[in-house]
Amino acid sequence: MSYHADEKGYYGEFGGAFIPEMLYPNCEELRQNYIQIMEEPSFKQEFQQLLKDYVGRPTPLYFAKRLSEKFNTKIYLKREDLCHTGAHKVNNTIGQILMAKKLGKHRIIAETGAGQHGVATATVCALMGIECVVYMGEIDIARQAPNVARMKMLGAEVRAAKSGSKTLKDATNEAIRDWINNPVDTHYIIGSVVGPHPYPDMVARFQSVISEEIKSQLLEKEDRENPDYVVACVGGGSNAAGAFYHYLDTPEVGIIAVEAAGKGIHSGESAATSALGKVGIIHGSKTLLMQTADGQITEPYSISAGLDYPGVGPMHAHLYKSGRGEFISITDDEAMQAGLELCKLEGIIPAIESSHALAIFEDRKFKEDDVVVVNLSGRGDKDLQNYIDYFKL
Ligand SMILES: *Cc1c(COP(=O)(O)O)cnc(C)c1O
């Protein structure tokens, strides 16, 4: 069985491109060119140079000694929290801005929920001197003021989506409308392994630098390229796709995807997509998503803004359905405790998204000599207020 996208962007039964007719030329142009461009030596050279000098790659693979002792197994942390802008997201936005330039585009649009992807996009647009418009729900603009300020400082225009629930899905609709109206000069930077083909595959390839580095770093530290398990949290699934990528076809490596159970899987306030999701179409892709009996998308909930997404990328839907991936859901409370524990044991303040991945060790037991790599997708600076409120600091 293949765990990579086929010619038409399918992972098993999931994926594809379910888009309005008017969007077809845009996606088609990208589809016809993306692999060829990514393989051009000049593209690779510039991408790798920027990952090194601008993002700060390779990020360390850190043996977490005290955490390992506590859970009686060997835990390594892949330190994506040390990337410029504080998370893995910039790996993808750098890749896509270079792609946009190769395609002759001189305007970038994006949509953002909590603002992290908006900031990563505004950052690379500033780097390249390219016009940037970020769509964001009016409600999200009000509750994510620091990220709105960051985007503005970086020179982006933040446009409010005022329709519907005034959150992410409305911002997505506005971005798509913009792209339809500006098919020639504009590239739409999607922030995770979601959206119509070729986005999930393209974003996974850009993020695959994570597992490429894990392989060589583990070889150096453990004299083997393959861990026993690789663990990552899943919102849309891009940090997980990057951490899993070079292990997908290596069955000896267990793949563990961690979703947000919010206040409990069956509480009505969760984002545990694989557990609760049914097949449906979101953001131009056929995948598992949380929906009502008559197919309306359910409003997701998680204490972590980055995991608060009603669907999951098609690669992950396939990993779940095929049994290749083990899926675990973690509640808000479990994640917050695990986040605080990492602070105390290792001196690292993790993003609340990443804290979900760290929380599995309480219940999921590993053997003493198992090598478990956890992708630490981001740092906790952005979540400080959440930590303060939760722990009454
Ligand atoms: C955005 C974000 C996520 C969730 O996005 P994925 O596409 O699932 O990786 C996870 N961790 C951090 C730190 C994020 O900023």
PDB file of N, CA, C and O in Angstrom, residues 98-136:
ATOM      1  N   LEU A  98       9.062  30.603  -2.675  1.00  0.00           N
ATOM      2  CA  LEU A  98      10.001  30.342  -3.769  1.00  0.00           C
ATOM      3  C   LEU A  98       9.254  29.756  -4.965  1.00  0.00           C
ATOM      4  O   LEU A  98       9.536  30.089  -6.121  1.00  0.00           O
ATOM      5  N   MET A  99       8.289  28.892  -4.684  1.00  0.00           N
ATOM      6  CA  MET A  99       7.447  28.320  -5.745  1.00  0.00           C
ATOM      7  C   MET A  99       6.695  29.443  -6.471  1.00  0.00           C
ATOM      8  O   MET A  99       6.653  29.491  -7.703  1.00  0.00           O
ATOM      9  N   ALA A 100       6.116  30.365  -5.709  1.00  0.00           N
ATOM     10  CA  ALA A 100       5.360  31.478  -6.288  1.00  0.00           C
ATOM     11  C   ALA A 100       6.254  32.302  -7.212  1.00  0.00           C
ATOM     12  O   ALA A 100       5.847  32.697  -8.313  1.00  0.00           O
ATOM     13  N   LYS A 101       7.480  32.554  -6.756  1.00  0.00           N
ATOM     14  CA  LYS A 101       8.408  33.337  -7.590  1.00  0.00           C
ATOM     15  C   LYS A 101       8.719  32.628  -8.902  1.00  0.00           C
ATOM     16  O   LYS A 101       8.726  33.226  -9.960  1.00  0.00           O
ATOM     17  N   LYS A 102       8.951  31.313  -8.812  1.00  0.00           N
ATOM     18  CA  LYS A 102       9.243  30.532 -10.030  1.00  0.00           C
ATOM     19  C   LYS A 102       8.064  30.558 -10.989  1.00  0.00           C
ATOM     20  O   LYS A 102       8.235  30.490 -12.209  1.00  0.00           O
ATOM     21  N   LEU A 103       6.848  30.634 -10.438  1.00  0.00           N
ATOM     22  CA  LEU A 103       5.657  30.659 -11.291  1.00  0.00           C
ATOM     23  C   LEU A 103       5.342  32.078 -11.774  1.00  0.00           C
ATOM     24  O   LEU A 103       4.330  32.309 -12.445  1.00  0.00           O
ATOM     25  N   GLY A 104       6.200  33.040 -11.424  1.00  0.00           N
ATOM     26  CA  GLY A 104       6.028  34.414 -11.886  1.00  0.00           C
ATOM     27  C   GLY A 104       4.940  35.191 -11.158  1.00  0.00           C
ATOM     28  O   GLY A 104       4.414  36.175 -11.676  1.00  0.00           O
ATOM     29  N   LYS A 105       4.596  34.766  -9.950  1.00  0.00           N
ATOM     30  CA  LYS A 105       3.547  35.461  -9.183  1.00  0.00           C
ATOM     31  C   LYS A 105       4.183  36.611  -8.399  1.00  0.00           C
ATOM     32  O   LYS A 105       5.298  36.483  -7.908  1.00  0.00           O
ATOM     33  N   HIS A 106       3.442  37.720  -8.263  1.00  0.00           N
ATOM     34  CA  HIS A 106       4.006  38.806  -7.455  1.00  0.00           C
ATOM     35  C   HIS A 106       3.022  39.322  -6.409  1.00  0.00           C
ATOM     36  O   HIS A 106       3.104  40.455  -5.952  1.00  0.00           O
ATOM     37  N   ARG A 107       2.080  38.447  -6.016  1.00  0.00           N
ATOM     38  CA  ARG A 107       1.166  38.808  -4.934  1.00  0.00           C
ATOM     39  C   ARG A 107       0.809  37.517  -4.203  1.00  0.00           C
ATOM     40  O   ARG A 107       0.603  36.477  -4.837  1.00  0.00           O
ATOM     41  N   ILE A 108       0.775  37.594  -2.869  1.00  0.00           N
ATOM     42  CA  ILE A 108       0.491  36.404  -2.052  1.00  0.00           C
ATOM     43  C   ILE A 108      -0.776  36.637  -1.242  1.00  0.00           C
ATOM     44  O   ILE A 108      -0.967  37.713  -0.670  1.00  0.00           O
ATOM     45  N   ILE A 109      -1.626  35.621  -1.193  1.00  0.00           N
ATOM     46  CA  ILE A 109      -2.755  35.646  -0.258  1.00  0.00           C
ATOM     47  C   ILE A 109      -2.663  34.413   0.652  1.00  0.00           C
ATOM     48  O   ILE A 109      -2.057  33.403   0.285  1.00  0.00           O
ATOM     49  N   ALA A 110      -3.257  34.534   1.813  1.00  0.00           N
ATOM     50  CA  ALA A 110      -3.323  33.410   2.756  1.00  0.00           C
ATOM     51  C   ALA A 110      -4.527  33.634   3.643  1.00  0.00           C
ATOM     52  O   ALA A 110      -5.075  34.740   3.693  1.00  0.00           O
ATOM     53  N   GLU A 111      -4.938  32.568   4.321  1.00  0.00           N
ATOM     54  CA  GLU A 111      -5.947  32.753   5.358  1.00  0.00           C
ATOM     55  C   GLU A 111      -5.352  32.224   6.645  1.00  0.00           C
ATOM     56  O   GLU A 111      -4.446  31.388   6.634  1.00  0.00           O
ATOM     57  N   THR A 112      -5.841  32.728   7.755  1.00  0.00           N
ATOM     58  CA  THR A 112      -5.282  32.275   9.021  1.00  0.00           C
ATOM     59  C   THR A 112      -6.373  32.254  10.085  1.00  0.00           C
ATOM     60  O   THR A 112      -7.323  33.039  10.012  1.00  0.00           O
ATOM     61  N   GLY A 113      -6.248  31.330  11.039  1.00  0.00           N
ATOM     62  CA  GLY A 113      -7.208  31.254  12.132  1.00  0.00           C
ATOM     63  C   GLY A 113      -6.628  31.970  13.333  1.00  0.00           C
ATOM     64  O   GLY A 113      -6.930  33.130  13.617  1.00  0.00           O
ATOM     65  N   ALA A 114      -5.706  31.298  14.014  1.00  0.00           N
ATOM     66  CA  ALA A 114      -5.085  31.897  15.192  1.00  0.00           C
ATOM     67  C   ALA A 114      -4.035  32.934  14.813  1.00  0.00           C
ATOM     68  O   ALA A 114      -3.588  33.700  15.645  1.00  0.00           O
ATOM     69  N   GLY A 115      -3.611  32.925  13.565  1.00  0.00           N
ATOM     70  CA  GLY A 115      -2.649  33.920  13.114  1.00  0.00           C
ATOM     71  C   GLY A 115      -1.245  33.403  12.905  1.00  0.00           C
ATOM     72  O   GLY A 115      -0.402  34.095  12.343  1.00  0.00           O
ATOM     73  N   GLN A 116      -0.966  32.155  13.334  1.00  0.00           N
ATOM     74  CA  GLN A 116       0.401  31.632  13.203  1.00  0.00           C
ATOM     75  C   GLN A 116       0.812  31.482  11.735  1.00  0.00           C
ATOM     76  O   GLN A 116       1.923  31.842  11.361  1.00  0.00           O
ATOM     77  N   HIS A 117      -0.082  30.931  10.933  1.00  0.00           N
ATOM     78  CA  HIS A 117       0.251  30.788   9.511  1.00  0.00           C
ATOM     79  C   HIS A 117       0.313  32.158   8.835  1.00  0.00           C
ATOM     80  O   HIS A 117       1.136  32.382   7.946  1.00  0.00           O
ATOM     81  N   GLY A 118      -0.538  33.085   9.280  1.00  0.00           N
ATOM     82  CA  GLY A 118      -0.495  34.448   8.743  1.00  0.00           C
ATOM     83  C   GLY A 118       0.856  35.099   9.012  1.00  0.00           C
ATOM     84  O   GLY A 118       1.438  35.739   8.129  1.00  0.00           O
ATOM     85  N   VAL A 119       1.370  34.892  10.205  1.00  0.00           N
ATOM     86  CA  VAL A 119       2.674  35.462  10.558  1.00  0.00           C
ATOM     87  C   VAL A 119       3.787  34.804   9.731  1.00  0.00           C
ATOM     88  O   VAL A 119       4.665  35.489   9.204  1.00  0.00           O
ATOM     89  N   ALA A 120       3.733  33.494   9.593  1.00  0.00           N
ATOM     90  CA  ALA A 120       4.764  32.797   8.805  1.00  0.00           C
ATOM     91  C   ALA A 120       4.725  33.240   7.345  1.00  0.00           C
ATOM     92  O   ALA A 120       5.771  33.348   6.683  1.00  0.00           O
ATOM     93  N   THR A 121       3.536  33.532   6.846  1.00  0.00           N
ATOM     94  CA  THR A 121       3.398  33.993   5.457  1.00  0.00           C
ATOM     95  C   THR A 121       3.879  35.439   5.319  1.00  0.00           C
ATOM     96  O   THR A 121       4.632  35.770   4.395  1.00  0.00           O
ATOM     97  N   ALA A 122       3.448  36.295   6.252  1.00  0.00           N
ATOM     98  CA  ALA A 122       3.883  37.697   6.210  1.00  0.00           C
ATOM     99  C   ALA A 122       5.405  37.793   6.307  1.00  0.00           C
ATOM    100  O   ALA A 122       6.037  38.633   5.656  1.00  0.00           O
ATOM    101  N   THR A 123       5.995  36.901   7.087  1.00  0.00           N
ATOM    102  CA  THR A 123       7.450  36.879   7.265  1.00  0.00           C
ATOM    103  C   THR A 123       8.173  36.643   5.939  1.00  0.00           C
ATOM    104  O   THR A 123       9.075  37.398   5.569  1.00  0.00           O
ATOM    105  N   VAL A 124       7.751  35.618   5.211  1.00  0.00           N
ATOM    106  CA  VAL A 124       8.469  35.308   3.966  1.00  0.00           C
ATOM    107  C   VAL A 124       8.157  36.332   2.867  1.00  0.00           C
ATOM    108  O   VAL A 124       8.977  36.557   1.974  1.00  0.00           O
ATOM    109  N   CYS A 125       6.987  36.971   2.941  1.00  0.00           N
ATOM    110  CA  CYS A 125       6.679  38.034   1.972  1.00  0.00           C
ATOM    111  C   CYS A 125       7.579  39.237   2.219  1.00  0.00           C
ATOM    112  O   CYS A 125       8.068  39.862   1.274  1.00  0.00           O
ATOM    113  N   ALA A 126       7.817  39.549   3.482  1.00  0.00           N
ATOM    114  CA  ALA A 126       8.753  40.635   3.804  1.00  0.00           C
ATOM    115  C   ALA A 126      10.145  40.268   3.298  1.00  0.00           C
ATOM    116  O   ALA A 126      10.824  41.073   2.662  1.00  0.00           O
ATOM    117  N   LEU A 127      10.522  39.024   3.549  1.00  0.00           N
ATOM    118  CA  LEU A 127      11.845  38.545   3.124  1.00  0.00           C
ATOM    119  C   LEU A 127      12.056  38.727   1.621  1.00  0.00           C
ATOM    120  O   LEU A 127      13.154  39.056   1.164  1.00  0.00           O
ATOM    121  N   MET A 128      10.997  38.512   0.858  1.00  0.00           N
ATOM    122  CA  MET A 128      11.113  38.564  -0.606  1.00  0.00           C
ATOM    123  C   MET A 128      10.609  39.888  -1.197  1.00  0.00           C
ATOM    124  O   MET A 128      10.668  40.076  -2.406  1.00  0.00           O
ATOM    125  N   GLY A 129      10.061  40.760  -0.358  1.00  0.00           N
ATOM    126  CA  GLY A 129       9.519  42.021  -0.875  1.00  0.00           C
ATOM    127  C   GLY A 129       8.315  41.811  -1.768  1.00  0.00           C
ATOM    128  O   GLY A 129       8.191  42.438  -2.818  1.00  0.00           O
ATOM    129  N   ILE A 130       7.414  40.914  -1.362  1.00  0.00           N
ATOM    130  CA  ILE A 130       6.221  40.612  -2.158  1.00  0.00           C
ATOM    131  C   ILE A 130       4.966  41.029  -1.380  1.00  0.00           C
ATOM    132  O   ILE A 130       4.889  40.830  -0.161  1.00  0.00           O
ATOM    133  N   GLU A 131       4.002  41.614  -2.105  1.00  0.00           N
ATOM    134  CA  GLU A 131       2.747  42.050  -1.500  1.00  0.00           C
ATOM    135  C   GLU A 131       2.018  40.876  -0.841  1.00  0.00           C
ATOM    136  O   GLU A 131       1.963  39.783  -1.407  1.00  0.00           O
ATOM    137  N   CYS A 132       1.447  41.117   0.323  1.00  0.00           N
ATOM    138  CA  CYS A 132       0.831  40.031   1.098  1.00  0.00           C
ATOM    139  C   CYS A 132      -0.519  40.451   1.685  1.00  0.00           C
ATOM    140  O   CYS A 132      -0.604  41.468   2.375  1.00  0.00           O
ATOM    141  N   VAL A 133      -1.555  39.695   1.394  1.00  0.00           N
ATOM    142  CA  VAL A 133      -2.880  39.941   1.972  1.00  0.00           C
ATOM    143  C   VAL A 133      -3.288  38.703   2.769  1.00  0.00           C
ATOM    144  O   VAL A 133      -3.308  37.597   2.227  1.00  0.00           O
ATOM    145  N   VAL A 134      -3.584  38.877   4.046  1.00  0.00           N
ATOM    146  CA  VAL A 134      -3.993  37.752   4.890  1.00  0.00           C
ATOM    147  C   VAL A 134      -5.453  37.935   5.302  1.00  0.00           C
ATOM    148  O   VAL A 134      -5.812  38.951   5.893  1.00  0.00           O
ATOM    149  N   TYR A 135      -6.279  36.949   4.979  1.00  0.00           N
ATOM    150  CA  TYR A 135      -7.684  36.976   5.394  1.00  0.00           C
ATOM    151  C   TYR A 135      -7.819  36.314   6.749  1.00  0.00           C
ATOM    152  O   TYR A 135      -7.224  35.253   6.998  1.00  0.00           O
ATOM    153  N   MET A 136      -8.608  36.947   7.596  1.00  0.00           N
ATOM    154  CA  MET A 136      -8.769  36.452   8.962  1.00  0.00           C
ATOM    155  C   MET A 136     -10.174  36.808   9.427  1.00  0.00           C
ATOM    156  O   MET A 136     -10.662  37.909   9.154  1.00  0.00           O
TER     157      MET A 136
END
